[in-house]
XYZ file of C-alpha atoms in Angstrom:
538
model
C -31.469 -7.313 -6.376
C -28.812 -5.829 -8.545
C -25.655 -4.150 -6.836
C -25.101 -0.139 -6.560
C -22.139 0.937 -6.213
C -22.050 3.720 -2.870
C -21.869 7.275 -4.200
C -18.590 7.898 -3.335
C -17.664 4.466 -5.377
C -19.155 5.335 -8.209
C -17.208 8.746 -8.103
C -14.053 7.296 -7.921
C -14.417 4.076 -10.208
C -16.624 5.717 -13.221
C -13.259 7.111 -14.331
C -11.990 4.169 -14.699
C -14.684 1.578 -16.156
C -13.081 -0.960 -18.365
C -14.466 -0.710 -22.065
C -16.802 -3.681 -21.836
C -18.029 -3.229 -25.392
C -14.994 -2.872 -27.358
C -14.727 -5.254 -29.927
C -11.286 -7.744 -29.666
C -8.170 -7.849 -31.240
C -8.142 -10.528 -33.679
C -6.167 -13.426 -32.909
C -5.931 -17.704 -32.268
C -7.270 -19.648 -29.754
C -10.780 -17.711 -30.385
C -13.797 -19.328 -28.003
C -14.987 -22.626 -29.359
C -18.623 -22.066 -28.759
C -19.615 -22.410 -25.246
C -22.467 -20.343 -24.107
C -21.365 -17.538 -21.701
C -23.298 -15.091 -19.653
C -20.950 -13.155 -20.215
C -20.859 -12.784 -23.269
C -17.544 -13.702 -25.692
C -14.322 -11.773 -26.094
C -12.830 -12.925 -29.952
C -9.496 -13.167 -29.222
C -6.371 -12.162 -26.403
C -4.460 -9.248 -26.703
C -1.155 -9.503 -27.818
C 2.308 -8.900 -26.716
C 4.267 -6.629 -27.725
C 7.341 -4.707 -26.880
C 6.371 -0.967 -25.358
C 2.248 -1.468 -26.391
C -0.190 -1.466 -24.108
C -3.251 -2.493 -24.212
C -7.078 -2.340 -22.460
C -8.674 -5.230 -20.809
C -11.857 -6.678 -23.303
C -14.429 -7.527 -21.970
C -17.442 -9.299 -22.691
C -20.730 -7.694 -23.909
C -23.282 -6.882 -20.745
C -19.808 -6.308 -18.207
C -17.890 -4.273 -17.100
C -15.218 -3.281 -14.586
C -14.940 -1.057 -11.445
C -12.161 -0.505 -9.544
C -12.383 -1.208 -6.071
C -8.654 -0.776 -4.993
C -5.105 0.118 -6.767
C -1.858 -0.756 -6.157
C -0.960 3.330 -5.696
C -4.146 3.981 -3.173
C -2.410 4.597 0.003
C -3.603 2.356 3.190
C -5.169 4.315 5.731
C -2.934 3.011 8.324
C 0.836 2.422 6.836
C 3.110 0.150 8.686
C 6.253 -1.570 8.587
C 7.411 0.094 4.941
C 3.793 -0.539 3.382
C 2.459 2.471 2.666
C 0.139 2.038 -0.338
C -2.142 -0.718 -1.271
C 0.588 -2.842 -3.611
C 3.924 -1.153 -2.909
C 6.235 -1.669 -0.271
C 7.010 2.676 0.131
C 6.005 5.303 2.476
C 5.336 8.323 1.431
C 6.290 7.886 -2.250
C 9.698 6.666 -1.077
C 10.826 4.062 -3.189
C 9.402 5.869 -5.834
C 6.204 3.906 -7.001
C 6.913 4.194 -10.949
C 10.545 3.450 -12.346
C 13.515 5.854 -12.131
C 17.188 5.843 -12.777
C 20.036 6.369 -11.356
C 23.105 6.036 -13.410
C 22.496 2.311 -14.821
C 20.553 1.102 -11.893
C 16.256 1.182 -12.489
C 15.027 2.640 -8.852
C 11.560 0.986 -8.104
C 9.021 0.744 -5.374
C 8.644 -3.450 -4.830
C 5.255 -4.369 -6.001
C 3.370 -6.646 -3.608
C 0.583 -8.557 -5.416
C -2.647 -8.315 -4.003
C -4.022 -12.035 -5.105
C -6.347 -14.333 -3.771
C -9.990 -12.001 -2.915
C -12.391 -13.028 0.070
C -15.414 -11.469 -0.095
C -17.416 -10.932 3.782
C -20.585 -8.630 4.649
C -20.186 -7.854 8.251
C -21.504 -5.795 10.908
C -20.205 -3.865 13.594
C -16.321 -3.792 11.610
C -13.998 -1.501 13.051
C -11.204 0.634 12.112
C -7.900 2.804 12.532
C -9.797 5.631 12.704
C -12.790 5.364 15.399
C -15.055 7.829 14.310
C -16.100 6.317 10.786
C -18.372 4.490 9.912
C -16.383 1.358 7.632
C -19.853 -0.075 6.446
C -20.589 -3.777 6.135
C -19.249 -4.904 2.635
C -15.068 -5.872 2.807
C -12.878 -7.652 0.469
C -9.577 -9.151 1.800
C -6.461 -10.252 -0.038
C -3.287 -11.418 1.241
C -0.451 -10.308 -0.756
C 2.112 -12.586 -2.752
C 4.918 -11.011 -3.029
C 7.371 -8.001 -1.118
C 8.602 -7.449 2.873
C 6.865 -7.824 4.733
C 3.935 -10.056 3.920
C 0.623 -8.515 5.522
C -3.296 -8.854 4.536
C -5.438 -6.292 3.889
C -9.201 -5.182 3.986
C -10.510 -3.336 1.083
C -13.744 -1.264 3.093
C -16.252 -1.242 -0.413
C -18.353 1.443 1.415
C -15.315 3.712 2.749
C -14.543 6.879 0.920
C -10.945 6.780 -0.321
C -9.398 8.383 2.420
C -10.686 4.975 4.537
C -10.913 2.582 1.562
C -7.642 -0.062 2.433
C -6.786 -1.197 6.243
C -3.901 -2.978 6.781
C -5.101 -5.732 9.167
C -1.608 -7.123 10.026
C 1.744 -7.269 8.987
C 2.815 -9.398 11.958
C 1.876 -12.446 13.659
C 0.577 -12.582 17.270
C 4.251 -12.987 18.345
C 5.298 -9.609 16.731
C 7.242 -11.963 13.609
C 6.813 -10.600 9.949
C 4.180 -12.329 8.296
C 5.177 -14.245 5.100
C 3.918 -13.529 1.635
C 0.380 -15.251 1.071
C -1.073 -16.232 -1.938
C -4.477 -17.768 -1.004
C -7.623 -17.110 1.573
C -10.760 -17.548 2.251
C -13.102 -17.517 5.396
C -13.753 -20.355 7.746
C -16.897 -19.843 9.599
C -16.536 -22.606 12.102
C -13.902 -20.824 13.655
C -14.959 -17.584 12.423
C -11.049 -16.826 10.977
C -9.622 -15.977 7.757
C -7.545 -18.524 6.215
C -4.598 -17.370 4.412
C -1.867 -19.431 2.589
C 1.433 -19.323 1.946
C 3.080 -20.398 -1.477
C 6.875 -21.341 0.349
C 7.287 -24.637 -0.455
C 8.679 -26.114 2.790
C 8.465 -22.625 4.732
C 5.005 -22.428 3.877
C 1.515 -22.922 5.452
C -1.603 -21.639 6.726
C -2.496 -18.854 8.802
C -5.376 -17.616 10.630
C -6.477 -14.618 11.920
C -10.073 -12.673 12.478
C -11.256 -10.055 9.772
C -12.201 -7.443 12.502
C -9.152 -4.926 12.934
C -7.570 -4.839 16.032
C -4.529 -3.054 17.078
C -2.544 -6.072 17.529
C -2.746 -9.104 15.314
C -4.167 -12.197 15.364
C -2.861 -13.984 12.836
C -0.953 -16.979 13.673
C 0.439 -19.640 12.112
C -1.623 -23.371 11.854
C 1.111 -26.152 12.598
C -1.134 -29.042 12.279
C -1.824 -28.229 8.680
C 1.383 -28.516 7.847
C 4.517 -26.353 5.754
C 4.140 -26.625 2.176
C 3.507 -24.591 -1.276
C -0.212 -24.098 -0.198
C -2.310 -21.813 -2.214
C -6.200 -22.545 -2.952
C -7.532 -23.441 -0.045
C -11.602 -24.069 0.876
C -12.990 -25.410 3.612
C -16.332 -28.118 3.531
C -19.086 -28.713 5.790
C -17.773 -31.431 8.034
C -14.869 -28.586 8.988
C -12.389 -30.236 6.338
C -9.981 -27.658 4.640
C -9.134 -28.412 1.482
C -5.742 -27.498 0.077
C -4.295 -27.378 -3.377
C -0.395 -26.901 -3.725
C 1.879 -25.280 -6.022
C 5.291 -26.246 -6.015
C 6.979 -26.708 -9.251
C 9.359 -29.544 -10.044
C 12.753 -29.077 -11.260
C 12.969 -29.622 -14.876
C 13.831 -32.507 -16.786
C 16.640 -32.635 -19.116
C 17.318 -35.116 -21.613
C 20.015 -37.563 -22.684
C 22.564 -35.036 -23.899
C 22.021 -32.575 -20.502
C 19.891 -30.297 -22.761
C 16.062 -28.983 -21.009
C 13.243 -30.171 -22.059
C 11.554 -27.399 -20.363
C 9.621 -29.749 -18.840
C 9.014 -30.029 -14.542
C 8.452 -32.853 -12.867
C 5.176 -33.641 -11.384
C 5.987 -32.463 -7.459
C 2.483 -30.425 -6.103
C -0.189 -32.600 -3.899
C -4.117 -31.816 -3.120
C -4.438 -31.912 0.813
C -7.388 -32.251 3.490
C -7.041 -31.337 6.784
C -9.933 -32.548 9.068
C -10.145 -31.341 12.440
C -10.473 -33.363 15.623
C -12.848 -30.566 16.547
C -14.867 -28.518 13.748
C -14.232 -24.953 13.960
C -10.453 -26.121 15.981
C -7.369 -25.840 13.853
C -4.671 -26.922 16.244
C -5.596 -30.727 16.136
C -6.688 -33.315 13.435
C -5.504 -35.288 10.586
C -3.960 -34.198 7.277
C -4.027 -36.571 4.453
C -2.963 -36.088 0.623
C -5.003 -37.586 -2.437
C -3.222 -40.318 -4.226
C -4.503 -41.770 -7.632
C -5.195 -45.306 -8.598
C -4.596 -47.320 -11.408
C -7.180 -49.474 -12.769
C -5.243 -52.208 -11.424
C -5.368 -50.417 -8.168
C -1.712 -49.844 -7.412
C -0.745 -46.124 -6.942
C 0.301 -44.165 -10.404
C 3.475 -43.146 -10.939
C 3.551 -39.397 -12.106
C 6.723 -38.406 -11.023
C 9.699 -40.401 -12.265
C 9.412 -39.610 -15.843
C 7.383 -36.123 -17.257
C 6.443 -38.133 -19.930
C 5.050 -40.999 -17.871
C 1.958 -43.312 -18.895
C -0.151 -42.852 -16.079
C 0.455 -38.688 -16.639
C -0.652 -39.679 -20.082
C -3.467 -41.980 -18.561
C -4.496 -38.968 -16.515
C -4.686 -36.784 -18.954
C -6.972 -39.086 -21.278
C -10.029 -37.541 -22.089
C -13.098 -40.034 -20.660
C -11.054 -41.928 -18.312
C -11.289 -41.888 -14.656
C -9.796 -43.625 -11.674
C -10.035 -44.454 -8.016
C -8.672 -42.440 -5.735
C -8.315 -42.373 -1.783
C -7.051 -40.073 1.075
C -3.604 -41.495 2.502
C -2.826 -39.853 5.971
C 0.255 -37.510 6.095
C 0.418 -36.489 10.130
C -2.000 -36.090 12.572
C -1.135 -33.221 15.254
C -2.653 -34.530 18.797
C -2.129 -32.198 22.160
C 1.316 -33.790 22.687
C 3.029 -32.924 19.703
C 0.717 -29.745 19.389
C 3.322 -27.086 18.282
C 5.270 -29.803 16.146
C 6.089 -28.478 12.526
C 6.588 -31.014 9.806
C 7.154 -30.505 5.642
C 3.737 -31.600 4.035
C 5.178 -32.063 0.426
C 7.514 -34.673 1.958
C 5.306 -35.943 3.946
C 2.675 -36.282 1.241
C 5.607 -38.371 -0.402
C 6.220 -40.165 1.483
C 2.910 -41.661 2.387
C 2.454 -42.752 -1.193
C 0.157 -39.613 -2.607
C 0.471 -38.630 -6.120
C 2.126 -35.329 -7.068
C 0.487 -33.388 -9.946
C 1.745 -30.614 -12.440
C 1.130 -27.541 -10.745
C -2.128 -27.795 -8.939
C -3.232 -24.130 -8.297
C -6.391 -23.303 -6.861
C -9.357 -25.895 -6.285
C -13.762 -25.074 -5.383
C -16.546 -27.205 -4.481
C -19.025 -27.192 -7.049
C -22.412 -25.930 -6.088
C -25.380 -27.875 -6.263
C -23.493 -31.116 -5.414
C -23.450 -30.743 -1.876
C -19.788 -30.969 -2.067
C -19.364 -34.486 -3.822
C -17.335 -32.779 -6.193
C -14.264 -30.858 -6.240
C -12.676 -28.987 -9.372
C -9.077 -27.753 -9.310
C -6.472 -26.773 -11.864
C -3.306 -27.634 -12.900
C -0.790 -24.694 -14.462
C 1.202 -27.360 -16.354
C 4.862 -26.131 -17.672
C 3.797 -22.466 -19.274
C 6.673 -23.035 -22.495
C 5.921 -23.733 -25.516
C 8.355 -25.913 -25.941
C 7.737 -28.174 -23.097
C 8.018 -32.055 -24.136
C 5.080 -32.329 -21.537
C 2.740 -30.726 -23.842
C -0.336 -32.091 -25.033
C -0.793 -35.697 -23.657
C 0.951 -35.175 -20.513
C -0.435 -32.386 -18.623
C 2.344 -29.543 -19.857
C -0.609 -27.103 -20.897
C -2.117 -27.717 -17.231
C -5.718 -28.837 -17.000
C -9.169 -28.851 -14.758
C -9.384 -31.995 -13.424
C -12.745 -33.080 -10.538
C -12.409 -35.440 -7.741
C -15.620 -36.948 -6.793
C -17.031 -38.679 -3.936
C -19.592 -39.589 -2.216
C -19.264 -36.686 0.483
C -17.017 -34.114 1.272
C -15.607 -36.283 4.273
C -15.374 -40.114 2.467
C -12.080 -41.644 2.328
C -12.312 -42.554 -1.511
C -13.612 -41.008 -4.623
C -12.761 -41.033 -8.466
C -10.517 -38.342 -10.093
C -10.795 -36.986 -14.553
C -10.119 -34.620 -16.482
C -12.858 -31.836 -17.325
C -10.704 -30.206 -20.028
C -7.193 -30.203 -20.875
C -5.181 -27.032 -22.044
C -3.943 -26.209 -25.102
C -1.361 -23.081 -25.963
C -4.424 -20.693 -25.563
C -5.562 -22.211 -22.515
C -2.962 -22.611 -20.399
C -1.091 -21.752 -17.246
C -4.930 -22.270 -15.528
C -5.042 -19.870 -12.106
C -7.975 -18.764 -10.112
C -10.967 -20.394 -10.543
C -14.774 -19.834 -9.513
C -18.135 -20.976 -10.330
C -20.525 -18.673 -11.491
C -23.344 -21.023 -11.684
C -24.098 -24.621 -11.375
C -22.534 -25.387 -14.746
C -20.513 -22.370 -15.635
C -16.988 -22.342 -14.004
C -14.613 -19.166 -14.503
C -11.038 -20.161 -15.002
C -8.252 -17.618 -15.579
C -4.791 -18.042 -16.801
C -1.537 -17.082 -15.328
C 0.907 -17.956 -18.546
C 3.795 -15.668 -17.475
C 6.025 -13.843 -20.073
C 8.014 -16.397 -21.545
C 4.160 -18.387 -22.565
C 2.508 -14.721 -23.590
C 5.812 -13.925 -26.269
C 6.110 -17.467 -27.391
C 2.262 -17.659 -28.467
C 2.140 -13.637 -28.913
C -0.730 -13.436 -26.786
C -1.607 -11.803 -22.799
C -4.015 -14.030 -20.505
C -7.135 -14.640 -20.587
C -10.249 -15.635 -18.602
C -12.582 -18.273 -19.807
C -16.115 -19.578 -19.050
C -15.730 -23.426 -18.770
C -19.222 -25.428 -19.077
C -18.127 -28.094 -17.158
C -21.141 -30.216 -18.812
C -20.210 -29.865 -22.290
C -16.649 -28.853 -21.415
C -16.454 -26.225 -23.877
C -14.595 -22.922 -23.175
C -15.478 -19.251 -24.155
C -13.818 -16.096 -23.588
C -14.781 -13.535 -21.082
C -12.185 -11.427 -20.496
C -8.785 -10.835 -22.528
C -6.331 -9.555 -20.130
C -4.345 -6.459 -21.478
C -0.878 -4.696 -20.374
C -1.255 -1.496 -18.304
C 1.954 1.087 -18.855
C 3.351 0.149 -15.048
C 3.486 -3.447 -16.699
C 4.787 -2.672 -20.027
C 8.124 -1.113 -18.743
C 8.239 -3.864 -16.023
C 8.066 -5.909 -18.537
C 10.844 -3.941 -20.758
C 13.072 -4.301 -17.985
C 12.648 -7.643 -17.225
C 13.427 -8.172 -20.783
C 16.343 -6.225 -21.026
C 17.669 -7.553 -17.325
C 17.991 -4.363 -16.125
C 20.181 -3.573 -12.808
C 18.312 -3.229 -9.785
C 14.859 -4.885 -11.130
C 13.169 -6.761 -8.625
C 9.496 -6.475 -10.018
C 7.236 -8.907 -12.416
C 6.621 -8.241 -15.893
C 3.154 -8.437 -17.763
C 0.084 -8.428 -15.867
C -1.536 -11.150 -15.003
C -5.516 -12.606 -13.995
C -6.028 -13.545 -9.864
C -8.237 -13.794 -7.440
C -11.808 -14.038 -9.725
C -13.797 -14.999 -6.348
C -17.918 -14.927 -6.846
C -19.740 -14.802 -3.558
C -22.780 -13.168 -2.145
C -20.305 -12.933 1.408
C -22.366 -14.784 3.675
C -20.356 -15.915 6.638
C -22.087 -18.253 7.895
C -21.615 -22.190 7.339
C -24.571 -21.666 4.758
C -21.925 -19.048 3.287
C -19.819 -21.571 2.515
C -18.138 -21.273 -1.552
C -20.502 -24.219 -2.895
C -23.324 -24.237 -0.888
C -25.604 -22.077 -2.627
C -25.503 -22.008 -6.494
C -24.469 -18.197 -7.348
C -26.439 -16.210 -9.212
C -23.820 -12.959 -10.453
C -25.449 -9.570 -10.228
C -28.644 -10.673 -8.630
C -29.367 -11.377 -4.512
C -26.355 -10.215 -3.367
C -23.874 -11.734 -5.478
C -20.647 -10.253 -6.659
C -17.507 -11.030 -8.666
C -14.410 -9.932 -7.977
C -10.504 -10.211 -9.585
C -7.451 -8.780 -9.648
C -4.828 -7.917 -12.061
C -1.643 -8.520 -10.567
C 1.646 -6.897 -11.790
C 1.874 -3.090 -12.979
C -0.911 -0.959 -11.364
C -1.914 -4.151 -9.190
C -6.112 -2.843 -9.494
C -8.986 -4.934 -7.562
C -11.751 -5.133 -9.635
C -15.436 -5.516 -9.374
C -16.928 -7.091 -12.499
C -20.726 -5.563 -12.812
C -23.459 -5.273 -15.444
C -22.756 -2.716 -17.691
């Protein structure tokens, strides 16, 4: 059956419905004529100095807002007192001030990746109300300190965002996350941390609780973690992001190019549903002469090039990185360098990865970011404008599989994010290009529909610049004193799911159908107003 909103939801959203059938700016990189049930957006906004601009969507959609940066959490905490600022009480002012030369500005703390959960019996701050059964949680990338929150779909506004911890169980700040999702064989929430080496995962229940339970997951390792999945055999699946430095070239001038340094993990449990012990091993990619490719001395390297050839494919396998047993339990240990030094193959930003359904998780789709500048050497044949690559195999727990690209980027597909499948076929990709990619090609981001058949994209959403973003992104521009915020807005956390949480919940097990049975799609625009969307039929 279709979704309704709640009353009180559609009295607070209506306001604020996206213009789903305005027509698009004109502009390059228009869709190339895959079919879209979403219908096709022409063209991205562009970027300009001081304009802002709507979000375009698709014929047949449209947006609600489920949750904004400025709503204020129903239980503040530990300086967060609104759902995307670190302020209490208005203090750091939310929108920009001066004083003298120094900008005065509320930190902005990213909502990003979205987990979507129906479950009973939820609890709350306040005791008397009634939260409902429909939640959406996020961990949040950026500000101090890091915490996760619980967006309650059927609260009223007054009850709409709990705080579910700032801390871990040991009373310690949590760090920012960028990634989650919900692991049903030990019923926790899964949340990663983008840190490089003072990264990880975390877990924690989604019920609230006046003390938290979220607590760190040393077996999994410290690294630059952000998508993160988890498979039937109790496997979680990891993709990092940890950019390279970047090359320069003869004469000590950039190429603005980074070395391939980012890994695709899985962590498989000695017991399923038991995160404290098992075995974490890194993919690492095979030449066709079977020796290990070499994608990280050179950014121009032949087997990036090989990689990144269109109807090629190679072997891969899983090398082992540590295994965590009862006697070195609590031991921590850097997975990046561990991942290198067992011989896996680093990749060019890997950002988020899914299990596509219908395959009973044989294979796995992830993206690559690539270099996000125009002028990156990398660009083209060597992975610079990022990618969606699959890995294969013949079961989510087999030791060896075959890796290709689906599509390759180009410089109006690029700086690939968040992704989800919609369908069997139809897999939503959206970009995070940053500012430097958006005034180079004079275009905002963009989310595409990627039929991963006839790998052909099409347009469903072209990201525009709310007025929160357009003087961040003045400032950041003019490197104004005292700035600590981002700039233009960007696309996260597009997360379909019908929020079963069971193991028959699991993202991939059940081919989605948006709109109908239960099914809903979900994304934030990070940056400026920082607003959780619902994507619905219009």
């Amino acid at each position: 059956m279709s979704i309704r909103p709640s009353l009180a939801l559609v009295g607070l959203a209506t306001p604020l419905l996206a213009a789903g059938l305005l027509a698009a700016p004109a502009a390059a990189g228009s869709s190339d004529g895959a079919r879209s049930p979403f219908g096709q957006v022409a063209g991205p906004n562009i970027k300009s100095p001081g304009l802002t601009s709507p979000d375009v969507l698709g014929a047949g959609v449209a947006d609600l807002v489920r949750a904004q940066g400025s709503m204020p959490v129903e239980n503040p905490q530990n300086g967060v007192g609104y759902y995307g600022y670190d302020s209490i009480d208005n203090s750091p002012t939310l929108m920009p001030h001066f004083e003298g030369s120094t900008v005065v500005e509320a930190h902005k703390t990213e909502p990003d990746k979205n987990t979507y959960l129906v479950l009973s019996g939820q609890t709350g701050p306040d005791t008397t109300y009634d939260y409902g059964t429909h939640f959406l949680f996020q961990g949040h990338e950026t500000g101090s300190p890091g915490y996760v929150t619980r967006v309650n779909l059927d609260a009223d506004a007054k009850h709409r965002v709990t705080i579910l911890a700032s801390t871990d169980v040991a009373g310690a700040p949590l760090p920012n996350f960028d990634g989650s999702t919900w692991n049903p064989y030990s019923k926790q929430l899964l949340l990663t941390s983008e840190n490089g080496c003072d990264g990880g995962v975390w877990a924690g229940r989604a019920a609230y609780g006046s003390s938290s339970t979220f607590a760190e997951m040393p077996a999994l390792g410290k690294g630059g973690f952000e998508g993160v999945q988890v498979a039937p055999n109790g496997s979680v699946w990891l993709v990092e992001d940890t950019g390279g430095s970047t090359a320069v070239d003869g004469s000590g001038n950039s190429t603005h190019a980074k070395y391939a340094n980012s890994y695709v993990y899985r962590f498989t449990p000695a017991a399923k549903g038991d995160l404290r012990t098992g075995t974490l091993q890194a993919l690492q990619i095979l030449r066709a002469n079977g020796t290990p490719m070499d994608t990280a001395s050179s950014v121009t390297s032949a087997d990036l090039e090989a990689l990144h050839t269109k109807g090629t494919s190679y072997r891969t396998r899983w090398v082992t990185v540590h295994t965590t047993t009862a006697a070195n339990l609590t031991e921590t240990f850097c997975a990046t360098d561990a991942a290198k030094a067992a011989g896996a193959t680093p990749l060019k930003r890997p950002e988020n990865g899914v299990f596509r359904p219908g395959t009973n998780f044989r294979e796995f789709y992830f993206t690559e970011t690539g270099d996000t500048n125009a002028d990156s050497i990398a660009n083209g044949t060597y992975g610079g404008w990022g990618a969606v690559l699959r890995i294969t195999q013949a079961s989510a727990g087999a030791g060896t599989g075959r890796i290709n690209v689906v599509k390759n980027g180009d410089q109006a597909h690029t700086g690939l994010d968040n992704l989800a499948f919609a369908s069997a076929n139809h897999l939503l990709v959206v970009e995070d290009a940053g500012d430097t990619l958006h005034t180079q090609r004079n275009a905002l981001d963009s989310g595409y529909v990627l039929d991963v058949g006839a790998a052909t994209w099409s347009r469903f959403l072209a990201e525009g610049r709310d007025p929160s973003a357009t003087l961040d992104s003045g400032f950041l521009d003019a490197g104004t004193p005292g700035f600590a915020n981002d700039g233009d807005n960007e696309i996260t956390g597009i997360h379909v799911s019908d929020g079963d949480p069971t193991a028959a919940g699991l993202l991939g097990a059940k081919i989605p159908t948006p709109f109908r049975t239960g099914w809903r799609i979900f994304w934030t625009q990070q940056h400026g107003d920082n607003v959780t969307y619902e994507m619905v039929r219009s």
